[in-house]
Amino acid sequence: MDINIGIDAKNREQLATALSKVQADTYTLYLKTHNFHWNVTGPMFQTLHLMFEQQYNELWLAVDLVAERIRALGFPAPGSYKQFAALSSIKEDDGVPKAEEMIRRLVEGHETVARTARNAFKLANEVNDQPTCDLLTQRMQIHEKTAWMLRSLLE
Ligand SMILES: [Fe+2]
């Protein structure tokens, strides 16, 4: 059945592409955060191990919301490491960084998703897609808050 929600197919396709980048960034940051939860060491171990766990759980729930918005717009959601690697602006890590470097890389990761979401928001706003605007507003709020909390550990 054709989709008739008041956003034409061309605009829905562009929205799906923009949201796929948000999903890929979020998934890549999810994996990075879980990796750091497993591998962090040092005097801040307990704090960071638990903080990273809260963060990866939140990211894991978020990828589902973004993917399902893409589906509601009528397009397939990306679901492979190959697609995520091609779409994501977040670099993967080699080796195990020191705890402070992990924090720095997570700040950068959250700032990157915030920028990707902000780009997608511009399009969603132009084509009158309020549910996507709402979702992206919530995502930006969480990424910017998390970046602030992580940044504060470095001061
Ligand atoms: Fe765990």
Tab-separated table of N, CA, C and O and ligand atoms in Angstrom, residues 34 37-38 49-50 53 56, ligand 1:
chain	number	residue	atom	x	y	z
A	34	HIS	N	30.246	0.229	24.851
A	34	HIS	CA	30.255	-1.115	25.456
A	34	HIS	C	31.684	-1.652	25.533
A	34	HIS	O	32.094	-2.238	26.539
A	37	HIS	N	33.315	-0.019	28.408
A	37	HIS	CA	32.783	-0.629	29.642
A	37	HIS	C	33.562	-1.910	29.972
A	37	HIS	O	33.929	-2.157	31.114
A	38	TRP	N	33.842	-2.721	28.963
A	38	TRP	CA	34.574	-3.971	29.187
A	38	TRP	C	36.035	-3.729	29.531
A	38	TRP	O	36.617	-4.428	30.357
A	49	HIS	N	33.098	2.235	34.608
A	49	HIS	CA	32.456	0.967	34.230
A	49	HIS	C	30.920	1.109	34.340
A	49	HIS	O	30.187	0.719	33.423
A	50	LEU	N	30.447	1.704	35.422
A	50	LEU	CA	29.001	1.863	35.628
A	50	LEU	C	28.412	2.961	34.743
A	50	LEU	O	27.326	2.809	34.175
A	53	GLU	N	28.033	1.750	31.280
A	53	GLU	CA	26.926	0.796	31.168
A	53	GLU	C	25.582	1.527	30.982
A	53	GLU	O	24.782	1.167	30.118
A	56	TYR	N	25.594	2.890	27.352
A	56	TYR	CA	25.377	1.973	26.223
A	56	TYR	C	23.955	1.423	26.240
A	56	TYR	O	23.380	1.154	25.191
B	1	FE	FE	28.804	-5.498	31.890
